[in-house]
């Protein structure tokens, strides 16, 4: 039986997973975690409920966030809907809570000033819908200078919903 530590995750993340009831990695986690820990790009596809969010969140937290001060985001996760944005934000928060990871959800329908205050306080991870992320980038309130990783969660749905132009503009705003 492979453990999360065997895949290269720290004791801090492994302990958080144990507290959440995760006992062993799922197949997508077993494949994705080592690849993402080495900095490889990954295109993952798996059925609902197989642990896809953990498959990308855990190695990205391990590689880019743990033991880092929260300033400008290191990880940007783009999701097609507010509901998924909140779900993914909660997952990142739960996985990183023992390490005091700060996660900021950004989506339409929420007051800009509240989101701006959260971004100014500093964050490790921003989870956002494309339209609202682009609004913050254009306003200068979402700084991507320290960004280390971008995740397109449910990329096919984002394209189906017509977010291609927003995604292009977001990628243009990311420093090389």
PDB file of N, CA and C in Angstrom, residues 79-174:
ATOM      1  N   UNK A  79     -11.637  28.141 -12.068  1.00  0.00           N
ATOM      2  CA  UNK A  79     -12.774  27.220 -12.100  1.00  0.00           C
ATOM      3  C   UNK A  79     -13.914  27.873 -12.881  1.00  0.00           C
ATOM      4  N   UNK A  80     -14.786  27.078 -13.489  1.00  0.00           N
ATOM      5  CA  UNK A  80     -15.849  27.661 -14.308  1.00  0.00           C
ATOM      6  C   UNK A  80     -17.008  28.272 -13.524  1.00  0.00           C
ATOM      7  N   UNK A  81     -17.218  27.841 -12.286  1.00  0.00           N
ATOM      8  CA  UNK A  81     -18.392  28.302 -11.535  1.00  0.00           C
ATOM      9  C   UNK A  81     -18.027  28.725 -10.118  1.00  0.00           C
ATOM     10  N   UNK A  82     -18.890  29.545  -9.558  1.00  0.00           N
ATOM     11  CA  UNK A  82     -18.730  29.993  -8.174  1.00  0.00           C
ATOM     12  C   UNK A  82     -18.751  28.799  -7.224  1.00  0.00           C
ATOM     13  N   UNK A  83     -19.653  27.843  -7.482  1.00  0.00           N
ATOM     14  CA  UNK A  83     -19.774  26.678  -6.607  1.00  0.00           C
ATOM     15  C   UNK A  83     -18.474  25.871  -6.574  1.00  0.00           C
ATOM     16  N   UNK A  84     -17.894  25.627  -7.744  1.00  0.00           N
ATOM     17  CA  UNK A  84     -16.634  24.884  -7.788  1.00  0.00           C
ATOM     18  C   UNK A  84     -15.509  25.708  -7.177  1.00  0.00           C
ATOM     19  N   UNK A  85     -15.525  27.011  -7.388  1.00  0.00           N
ATOM     20  CA  UNK A  85     -14.528  27.897  -6.777  1.00  0.00           C
ATOM     21  C   UNK A  85     -14.536  27.736  -5.259  1.00  0.00           C
ATOM     22  N   UNK A  86     -15.715  27.761  -4.673  1.00  0.00           N
ATOM     23  CA  UNK A  86     -15.818  27.620  -3.216  1.00  0.00           C
ATOM     24  C   UNK A  86     -15.413  26.228  -2.756  1.00  0.00           C
ATOM     25  N   UNK A  87     -15.790  25.217  -3.516  1.00  0.00           N
ATOM     26  CA  UNK A  87     -15.442  23.830  -3.166  1.00  0.00           C
ATOM     27  C   UNK A  87     -13.929  23.621  -3.202  1.00  0.00           C
ATOM     28  N   UNK A  88     -13.278  24.104  -4.253  1.00  0.00           N
ATOM     29  CA  UNK A  88     -11.828  23.946  -4.383  1.00  0.00           C
ATOM     30  C   UNK A  88     -11.108  24.777  -3.319  1.00  0.00           C
ATOM     31  N   UNK A  89     -11.605  25.971  -3.042  1.00  0.00           N
ATOM     32  CA  UNK A  89     -11.011  26.809  -1.987  1.00  0.00           C
ATOM     33  C   UNK A  89     -11.052  26.100  -0.643  1.00  0.00           C
ATOM     34  N   UNK A  90     -12.193  25.507  -0.345  1.00  0.00           N
ATOM     35  CA  UNK A  90     -12.330  24.789   0.921  1.00  0.00           C
ATOM     36  C   UNK A  90     -11.368  23.605   0.986  1.00  0.00           C
ATOM     37  N   UNK A  91     -11.208  22.897  -0.123  1.00  0.00           N
ATOM     38  CA  UNK A  91     -10.281  21.762  -0.148  1.00  0.00           C
ATOM     39  C   UNK A  91      -8.851  22.236   0.117  1.00  0.00           C
ATOM     40  N   UNK A  92      -8.393  23.281  -0.586  1.00  0.00           N
ATOM     41  CA  UNK A  92      -7.044  23.812  -0.351  1.00  0.00           C
ATOM     42  C   UNK A  92      -6.889  24.231   1.110  1.00  0.00           C
ATOM     43  N   UNK A  93      -7.893  24.896   1.648  1.00  0.00           N
ATOM     44  CA  UNK A  93      -7.839  25.329   3.046  1.00  0.00           C
ATOM     45  C   UNK A  93      -7.705  24.127   3.980  1.00  0.00           C
ATOM     46  N   UNK A  94      -8.522  23.110   3.760  1.00  0.00           N
ATOM     47  CA  UNK A  94      -8.471  21.924   4.619  1.00  0.00           C
ATOM     48  C   UNK A  94      -7.132  21.207   4.521  1.00  0.00           C
ATOM     49  N   UNK A  95      -6.598  21.067   3.314  1.00  0.00           N
ATOM     50  CA  UNK A  95      -5.317  20.371   3.145  1.00  0.00           C
ATOM     51  C   UNK A  95      -4.177  21.154   3.792  1.00  0.00           C
ATOM     52  N   UNK A  96      -4.231  22.476   3.712  1.00  0.00           N
ATOM     53  CA  UNK A  96      -3.114  23.288   4.185  1.00  0.00           C
ATOM     54  C   UNK A  96      -3.310  23.953   5.526  1.00  0.00           C
ATOM     55  N   UNK A  97      -4.385  23.614   6.229  1.00  0.00           N
ATOM     56  CA  UNK A  97      -4.672  24.362   7.455  1.00  0.00           C
ATOM     57  C   UNK A  97      -3.633  24.157   8.549  1.00  0.00           C
ATOM     58  N   UNK A  98      -3.048  22.972   8.654  1.00  0.00           N
ATOM     59  CA  UNK A  98      -2.022  22.764   9.683  1.00  0.00           C
ATOM     60  C   UNK A  98      -0.776  23.594   9.395  1.00  0.00           C
ATOM     61  N   UNK A  99      -0.563  23.919   8.127  1.00  0.00           N
ATOM     62  CA  UNK A  99       0.579  24.746   7.732  1.00  0.00           C
ATOM     63  C   UNK A  99       0.183  26.216   7.585  1.00  0.00           C
ATOM     64  N   UNK A 100      -1.046  26.544   7.985  1.00  0.00           N
ATOM     65  CA  UNK A 100      -1.546  27.924   7.945  1.00  0.00           C
ATOM     66  C   UNK A 100      -1.544  28.518   6.526  1.00  0.00           C
ATOM     67  N   UNK A 101      -1.930  27.697   5.569  1.00  0.00           N
ATOM     68  CA  UNK A 101      -2.035  28.151   4.186  1.00  0.00           C
ATOM     69  C   UNK A 101      -3.235  29.087   4.064  1.00  0.00           C
ATOM     70  N   UNK A 102      -3.026  30.215   3.402  1.00  0.00           N
ATOM     71  CA  UNK A 102      -4.096  31.190   3.195  1.00  0.00           C
ATOM     72  C   UNK A 102      -4.617  31.051   1.771  1.00  0.00           C
ATOM     73  N   UNK A 103      -5.915  30.820   1.666  1.00  0.00           N
ATOM     74  CA  UNK A 103      -6.582  30.609   0.385  1.00  0.00           C
ATOM     75  C   UNK A 103      -7.633  31.704   0.208  1.00  0.00           C
ATOM     76  N   UNK A 104      -7.650  32.325  -0.968  1.00  0.00           N
ATOM     77  CA  UNK A 104      -8.605  33.389  -1.247  1.00  0.00           C
ATOM     78  C   UNK A 104      -9.479  33.022  -2.433  1.00  0.00           C
ATOM     79  N   UNK A 105     -10.776  32.808  -2.209  1.00  0.00           N
ATOM     80  CA  UNK A 105     -11.688  32.582  -3.331  1.00  0.00           C
ATOM     81  C   UNK A 105     -12.128  33.920  -3.935  1.00  0.00           C
ATOM     82  N   UNK A 106     -12.149  33.974  -5.258  1.00  0.00           N
ATOM     83  CA  UNK A 106     -12.544  35.194  -5.967  1.00  0.00           C
ATOM     84  C   UNK A 106     -13.547  34.798  -7.041  1.00  0.00           C
ATOM     85  N   UNK A 107     -14.745  35.354  -6.945  1.00  0.00           N
ATOM     86  CA  UNK A 107     -15.800  34.987  -7.891  1.00  0.00           C
ATOM     87  C   UNK A 107     -16.820  36.117  -7.961  1.00  0.00           C
ATOM     88  N   UNK A 108     -17.590  36.121  -9.030  1.00  0.00           N
ATOM     89  CA  UNK A 108     -18.622  37.123  -9.210  1.00  0.00           C
ATOM     90  C   UNK A 108     -19.728  36.969  -8.183  1.00  0.00           C
ATOM     91  N   UNK A 109     -20.419  38.076  -7.922  1.00  0.00           N
ATOM     92  CA  UNK A 109     -21.510  38.048  -6.961  1.00  0.00           C
ATOM     93  C   UNK A 109     -21.066  38.353  -5.545  1.00  0.00           C
ATOM     94  N   UNK A 110     -19.765  38.504  -5.342  1.00  0.00           N
ATOM     95  CA  UNK A 110     -19.235  38.872  -4.030  1.00  0.00           C
ATOM     96  C   UNK A 110     -18.665  40.279  -4.149  1.00  0.00           C
ATOM     97  N   UNK A 111     -18.733  41.037  -3.085  1.00  0.00           N
ATOM     98  CA  UNK A 111     -18.269  42.413  -3.057  1.00  0.00           C
ATOM     99  C   UNK A 111     -16.775  42.506  -3.389  1.00  0.00           C
ATOM    100  N   UNK A 112     -16.427  43.403  -4.330  1.00  0.00           N
ATOM    101  CA  UNK A 112     -15.023  43.594  -4.706  1.00  0.00           C
ATOM    102  C   UNK A 112     -14.169  44.014  -3.515  1.00  0.00           C
ATOM    103  N   UNK A 113     -14.682  44.930  -2.694  1.00  0.00           N
ATOM    104  CA  UNK A 113     -13.849  45.459  -1.610  1.00  0.00           C
ATOM    105  C   UNK A 113     -13.426  44.355  -0.646  1.00  0.00           C
ATOM    106  N   UNK A 114     -14.290  43.412  -0.411  1.00  0.00           N
ATOM    107  CA  UNK A 114     -13.944  42.277   0.465  1.00  0.00           C
ATOM    108  C   UNK A 114     -12.815  41.447  -0.157  1.00  0.00           C
ATOM    109  N   UNK A 115     -12.915  41.197  -1.459  1.00  0.00           N
ATOM    110  CA  UNK A 115     -11.880  40.432  -2.153  1.00  0.00           C
ATOM    111  C   UNK A 115     -10.561  41.206  -2.184  1.00  0.00           C
ATOM    112  N   UNK A 116     -10.639  42.501  -2.415  1.00  0.00           N
ATOM    113  CA  UNK A 116      -9.426  43.330  -2.460  1.00  0.00           C
ATOM    114  C   UNK A 116      -8.729  43.316  -1.103  1.00  0.00           C
ATOM    115  N   UNK A 117      -9.495  43.439  -0.027  1.00  0.00           N
ATOM    116  CA  UNK A 117      -8.892  43.383   1.321  1.00  0.00           C
ATOM    117  C   UNK A 117      -8.184  42.051   1.544  1.00  0.00           C
ATOM    118  N   UNK A 118      -8.820  40.962   1.133  1.00  0.00           N
ATOM    119  CA  UNK A 118      -8.205  39.638   1.303  1.00  0.00           C
ATOM    120  C   UNK A 118      -6.913  39.534   0.501  1.00  0.00           C
ATOM    121  N   UNK A 119      -6.903  40.040  -0.717  1.00  0.00           N
ATOM    122  CA  UNK A 119      -5.690  39.990  -1.541  1.00  0.00           C
ATOM    123  C   UNK A 119      -4.590  40.860  -0.945  1.00  0.00           C
ATOM    124  N   UNK A 120      -4.936  42.013  -0.418  1.00  0.00           N
ATOM    125  CA  UNK A 120      -3.932  42.913   0.170  1.00  0.00           C
ATOM    126  C   UNK A 120      -3.325  42.339   1.445  1.00  0.00           C
ATOM    127  N   UNK A 121      -4.119  41.558   2.194  1.00  0.00           N
ATOM    128  CA  UNK A 121      -3.590  40.931   3.420  1.00  0.00           C
ATOM    129  C   UNK A 121      -2.539  39.879   3.093  1.00  0.00           C
ATOM    130  N   UNK A 122      -2.586  39.351   1.889  1.00  0.00           N
ATOM    131  CA  UNK A 122      -1.641  38.320   1.476  1.00  0.00           C
ATOM    132  C   UNK A 122      -2.319  36.969   1.393  1.00  0.00           C
ATOM    133  N   UNK A 123      -1.926  36.200   0.406  1.00  0.00           N
ATOM    134  CA  UNK A 123      -2.521  34.894   0.183  1.00  0.00           C
ATOM    135  C   UNK A 123      -1.508  33.983  -0.490  1.00  0.00           C
ATOM    136  N   UNK A 124      -1.632  32.714  -0.249  1.00  0.00           N
ATOM    137  CA  UNK A 124      -0.796  31.723  -0.934  1.00  0.00           C
ATOM    138  C   UNK A 124      -1.459  31.242  -2.216  1.00  0.00           C
ATOM    139  N   UNK A 125      -2.781  31.059  -2.142  1.00  0.00           N
ATOM    140  CA  UNK A 125      -3.537  30.444  -3.232  1.00  0.00           C
ATOM    141  C   UNK A 125      -4.749  31.309  -3.541  1.00  0.00           C
ATOM    142  N   UNK A 126      -4.961  31.591  -4.827  1.00  0.00           N
ATOM    143  CA  UNK A 126      -6.198  32.222  -5.276  1.00  0.00           C
ATOM    144  C   UNK A 126      -6.949  31.202  -6.117  1.00  0.00           C
ATOM    145  N   UNK A 127      -8.206  30.987  -5.766  1.00  0.00           N
ATOM    146  CA  UNK A 127      -9.102  30.149  -6.561  1.00  0.00           C
ATOM    147  C   UNK A 127     -10.165  31.096  -7.099  1.00  0.00           C
ATOM    148  N   UNK A 128     -10.321  31.133  -8.426  1.00  0.00           N
ATOM    149  CA  UNK A 128     -11.159  32.175  -9.017  1.00  0.00           C
ATOM    150  C   UNK A 128     -11.901  31.700 -10.251  1.00  0.00           C
ATOM    151  N   UNK A 129     -12.999  32.380 -10.523  1.00  0.00           N
ATOM    152  CA  UNK A 129     -13.641  32.225 -11.817  1.00  0.00           C
ATOM    153  C   UNK A 129     -12.909  33.148 -12.790  1.00  0.00           C
ATOM    154  N   UNK A 130     -12.846  32.786 -14.073  1.00  0.00           N
ATOM    155  CA  UNK A 130     -12.043  33.562 -15.024  1.00  0.00           C
ATOM    156  C   UNK A 130     -12.436  35.032 -15.131  1.00  0.00           C
ATOM    157  N   UNK A 131     -13.721  35.320 -15.193  1.00  0.00           N
ATOM    158  CA  UNK A 131     -14.150  36.707 -15.350  1.00  0.00           C
ATOM    159  C   UNK A 131     -13.728  37.579 -14.193  1.00  0.00           C
ATOM    160  N   UNK A 132     -13.931  37.103 -12.973  1.00  0.00           N
ATOM    161  CA  UNK A 132     -13.569  37.906 -11.802  1.00  0.00           C
ATOM    162  C   UNK A 132     -12.056  37.995 -11.645  1.00  0.00           C
ATOM    163  N   UNK A 133     -11.334  36.917 -11.957  1.00  0.00           N
ATOM    164  CA  UNK A 133      -9.868  36.982 -11.905  1.00  0.00           C
ATOM    165  C   UNK A 133      -9.364  38.051 -12.865  1.00  0.00           C
ATOM    166  N   UNK A 134      -9.889  38.061 -14.071  1.00  0.00           N
ATOM    167  CA  UNK A 134      -9.455  39.045 -15.065  1.00  0.00           C
ATOM    168  C   UNK A 134      -9.809  40.461 -14.619  1.00  0.00           C
ATOM    169  N   UNK A 135     -10.974  40.657 -14.028  1.00  0.00           N
ATOM    170  CA  UNK A 135     -11.332  41.977 -13.495  1.00  0.00           C
ATOM    171  C   UNK A 135     -10.288  42.448 -12.489  1.00  0.00           C
ATOM    172  N   UNK A 136      -9.888  41.573 -11.575  1.00  0.00           N
ATOM    173  CA  UNK A 136      -8.898  41.956 -10.564  1.00  0.00           C
ATOM    174  C   UNK A 136      -7.527  42.202 -11.189  1.00  0.00           C
ATOM    175  N   UNK A 137      -7.162  41.423 -12.183  1.00  0.00           N
ATOM    176  CA  UNK A 137      -5.881  41.649 -12.865  1.00  0.00           C
ATOM    177  C   UNK A 137      -5.886  43.029 -13.509  1.00  0.00           C
ATOM    178  N   UNK A 138      -6.954  43.356 -14.208  1.00  0.00           N
ATOM    179  CA  UNK A 138      -7.048  44.659 -14.898  1.00  0.00           C
ATOM    180  C   UNK A 138      -7.098  45.821 -13.917  1.00  0.00           C
ATOM    181  N   UNK A 139      -7.665  45.617 -12.747  1.00  0.00           N
ATOM    182  CA  UNK A 139      -7.710  46.659 -11.710  1.00  0.00           C
ATOM    183  C   UNK A 139      -6.372  46.795 -10.976  1.00  0.00           C
ATOM    184  N   UNK A 140      -5.493  45.816 -11.160  1.00  0.00           N
ATOM    185  CA  UNK A 140      -4.221  45.828 -10.456  1.00  0.00           C
ATOM    186  C   UNK A 140      -4.312  45.296  -9.039  1.00  0.00           C
ATOM    187  N   UNK A 141      -5.405  44.627  -8.709  1.00  0.00           N
ATOM    188  CA  UNK A 141      -5.572  44.114  -7.346  1.00  0.00           C
ATOM    189  C   UNK A 141      -5.182  42.645  -7.210  1.00  0.00           C
ATOM    190  N   UNK A 142      -5.000  41.952  -8.328  1.00  0.00           N
ATOM    191  CA  UNK A 142      -4.496  40.570  -8.312  1.00  0.00           C
ATOM    192  C   UNK A 142      -3.134  40.584  -8.978  1.00  0.00           C
ATOM    193  N   UNK A 143      -2.095  40.495  -8.156  1.00  0.00           N
ATOM    194  CA  UNK A 143      -0.714  40.565  -8.619  1.00  0.00           C
ATOM    195  C   UNK A 143      -0.203  39.148  -8.880  1.00  0.00           C
ATOM    196  N   UNK A 144       0.222  38.906 -10.106  1.00  0.00           N
ATOM    197  CA  UNK A 144       0.675  37.569 -10.500  1.00  0.00           C
ATOM    198  C   UNK A 144       2.199  37.452 -10.569  1.00  0.00           C
ATOM    199  N   UNK A 145       2.921  38.426 -10.021  1.00  0.00           N
ATOM    200  CA  UNK A 145       4.384  38.453 -10.113  1.00  0.00           C
ATOM    201  C   UNK A 145       5.056  37.225  -9.503  1.00  0.00           C
ATOM    202  N   UNK A 146       4.502  36.672  -8.443  1.00  0.00           N
ATOM    203  CA  UNK A 146       5.120  35.540  -7.737  1.00  0.00           C
ATOM    204  C   UNK A 146       4.488  34.202  -8.103  1.00  0.00           C
ATOM    205  N   UNK A 147       3.613  34.208  -9.098  1.00  0.00           N
ATOM    206  CA  UNK A 147       2.874  33.002  -9.459  1.00  0.00           C
ATOM    207  C   UNK A 147       3.816  31.891  -9.907  1.00  0.00           C
ATOM    208  N   UNK A 148       3.605  30.697  -9.358  1.00  0.00           N
ATOM    209  CA  UNK A 148       4.428  29.537  -9.682  1.00  0.00           C
ATOM    210  C   UNK A 148       3.659  28.446 -10.418  1.00  0.00           C
ATOM    211  N   UNK A 149       2.327  28.441 -10.268  1.00  0.00           N
ATOM    212  CA  UNK A 149       1.527  27.372 -10.878  1.00  0.00           C
ATOM    213  C   UNK A 149       0.129  27.878 -11.197  1.00  0.00           C
ATOM    214  N   UNK A 150      -0.400  27.387 -12.308  1.00  0.00           N
ATOM    215  CA  UNK A 150      -1.775  27.689 -12.720  1.00  0.00           C
ATOM    216  C   UNK A 150      -2.484  26.364 -12.967  1.00  0.00           C
ATOM    217  N   UNK A 151      -3.705  26.258 -12.454  1.00  0.00           N
ATOM    218  CA  UNK A 151      -4.532  25.070 -12.663  1.00  0.00           C
ATOM    219  C   UNK A 151      -5.818  25.506 -13.350  1.00  0.00           C
ATOM    220  N   UNK A 152      -6.174  24.806 -14.409  1.00  0.00           N
ATOM    221  CA  UNK A 152      -7.477  24.986 -15.045  1.00  0.00           C
ATOM    222  C   UNK A 152      -8.334  23.800 -14.620  1.00  0.00           C
ATOM    223  N   UNK A 153      -9.169  24.008 -13.624  1.00  0.00           N
ATOM    224  CA  UNK A 153     -10.028  22.934 -13.125  1.00  0.00           C
ATOM    225  C   UNK A 153     -11.312  22.945 -13.946  1.00  0.00           C
ATOM    226  N   UNK A 154     -11.648  21.802 -14.522  1.00  0.00           N
ATOM    227  CA  UNK A 154     -12.798  21.702 -15.424  1.00  0.00           C
ATOM    228  C   UNK A 154     -12.597  22.611 -16.642  1.00  0.00           C
ATOM    229  N   UNK A 155     -11.410  22.506 -17.259  1.00  0.00           N
ATOM    230  CA  UNK A 155     -11.066  23.347 -18.409  1.00  0.00           C
ATOM    231  C   UNK A 155     -12.080  23.210 -19.538  1.00  0.00           C
ATOM    232  N   UNK A 156     -12.545  22.003 -19.791  1.00  0.00           N
ATOM    233  CA  UNK A 156     -13.514  21.810 -20.869  1.00  0.00           C
ATOM    234  C   UNK A 156     -14.794  22.591 -20.612  1.00  0.00           C
ATOM    235  N   UNK A 157     -15.240  22.621 -19.370  1.00  0.00           N
ATOM    236  CA  UNK A 157     -16.454  23.371 -19.039  1.00  0.00           C
ATOM    237  C   UNK A 157     -16.224  24.871 -19.179  1.00  0.00           C
ATOM    238  N   UNK A 158     -15.024  25.355 -18.798  1.00  0.00           N
ATOM    239  CA  UNK A 158     -14.733  26.780 -18.964  1.00  0.00           C
ATOM    240  C   UNK A 158     -14.819  27.172 -20.436  1.00  0.00           C
ATOM    241  N   UNK A 159     -14.285  26.329 -21.306  1.00  0.00           N
ATOM    242  CA  UNK A 159     -14.354  26.619 -22.740  1.00  0.00           C
ATOM    243  C   UNK A 159     -15.792  26.536 -23.237  1.00  0.00           C
ATOM    244  N   UNK A 160     -16.538  25.538 -22.780  1.00  0.00           N
ATOM    245  CA  UNK A 160     -17.950  25.409 -23.165  1.00  0.00           C
ATOM    246  C   UNK A 160     -18.768  26.624 -22.732  1.00  0.00           C
ATOM    247  N   UNK A 161     -18.403  27.228 -21.611  1.00  0.00           N
ATOM    248  CA  UNK A 161     -19.123  28.395 -21.103  1.00  0.00           C
ATOM    249  C   UNK A 161     -18.653  29.701 -21.743  1.00  0.00           C
ATOM    250  N   UNK A 162     -17.677  29.625 -22.662  1.00  0.00           N
ATOM    251  CA  UNK A 162     -17.251  30.810 -23.397  1.00  0.00           C
ATOM    252  C   UNK A 162     -16.170  31.632 -22.735  1.00  0.00           C
ATOM    253  N   UNK A 163     -15.345  31.019 -21.897  1.00  0.00           N
ATOM    254  CA  UNK A 163     -14.292  31.749 -21.192  1.00  0.00           C
ATOM    255  C   UNK A 163     -12.948  31.767 -21.928  1.00  0.00           C
ATOM    256  N   UNK A 164     -12.902  31.368 -23.188  1.00  0.00           N
ATOM    257  CA  UNK A 164     -11.624  31.290 -23.907  1.00  0.00           C
ATOM    258  C   UNK A 164     -10.906  32.636 -23.937  1.00  0.00           C
ATOM    259  N   UNK A 165     -11.608  33.722 -24.228  1.00  0.00           N
ATOM    260  CA  UNK A 165     -10.966  35.039 -24.292  1.00  0.00           C
ATOM    261  C   UNK A 165     -10.426  35.456 -22.929  1.00  0.00           C
ATOM    262  N   UNK A 166     -11.195  35.200 -21.875  1.00  0.00           N
ATOM    263  CA  UNK A 166     -10.732  35.538 -20.525  1.00  0.00           C
ATOM    264  C   UNK A 166      -9.493  34.729 -20.155  1.00  0.00           C
ATOM    265  N   UNK A 167      -9.497  33.434 -20.490  1.00  0.00           N
ATOM    266  CA  UNK A 167      -8.333  32.597 -20.191  1.00  0.00           C
ATOM    267  C   UNK A 167      -7.107  33.095 -20.941  1.00  0.00           C
ATOM    268  N   UNK A 168      -7.268  33.438 -22.219  1.00  0.00           N
ATOM    269  CA  UNK A 168      -6.146  33.985 -22.997  1.00  0.00           C
ATOM    270  C   UNK A 168      -5.602  35.251 -22.339  1.00  0.00           C
ATOM    271  N   UNK A 169      -6.489  36.148 -21.933  1.00  0.00           N
ATOM    272  CA  UNK A 169      -6.055  37.405 -21.315  1.00  0.00           C
ATOM    273  C   UNK A 169      -5.348  37.154 -19.983  1.00  0.00           C
ATOM    274  N   UNK A 170      -5.825  36.200 -19.213  1.00  0.00           N
ATOM    275  CA  UNK A 170      -5.173  35.866 -17.940  1.00  0.00           C
ATOM    276  C   UNK A 170      -3.774  35.329 -18.201  1.00  0.00           C
ATOM    277  N   UNK A 171      -3.644  34.420 -19.159  1.00  0.00           N
ATOM    278  CA  UNK A 171      -2.319  33.869 -19.465  1.00  0.00           C
ATOM    279  C   UNK A 171      -1.372  34.943 -19.986  1.00  0.00           C
ATOM    280  N   UNK A 172      -1.884  35.900 -20.729  1.00  0.00           N
ATOM    281  CA  UNK A 172      -1.059  37.018 -21.204  1.00  0.00           C
ATOM    282  C   UNK A 172      -0.528  37.847 -20.036  1.00  0.00           C
ATOM    283  N   UNK A 173      -1.291  37.925 -18.959  1.00  0.00           N
ATOM    284  CA  UNK A 173      -0.910  38.742 -17.804  1.00  0.00           C
ATOM    285  C   UNK A 173       0.091  38.056 -16.881  1.00  0.00           C
ATOM    286  N   UNK A 174       0.311  36.767 -17.076  1.00  0.00           N
ATOM    287  CA  UNK A 174       1.229  36.029 -16.209  1.00  0.00           C
ATOM    288  C   UNK A 174       2.662  36.260 -16.682  1.00  0.00           C
TER     289      UNK A 174
END
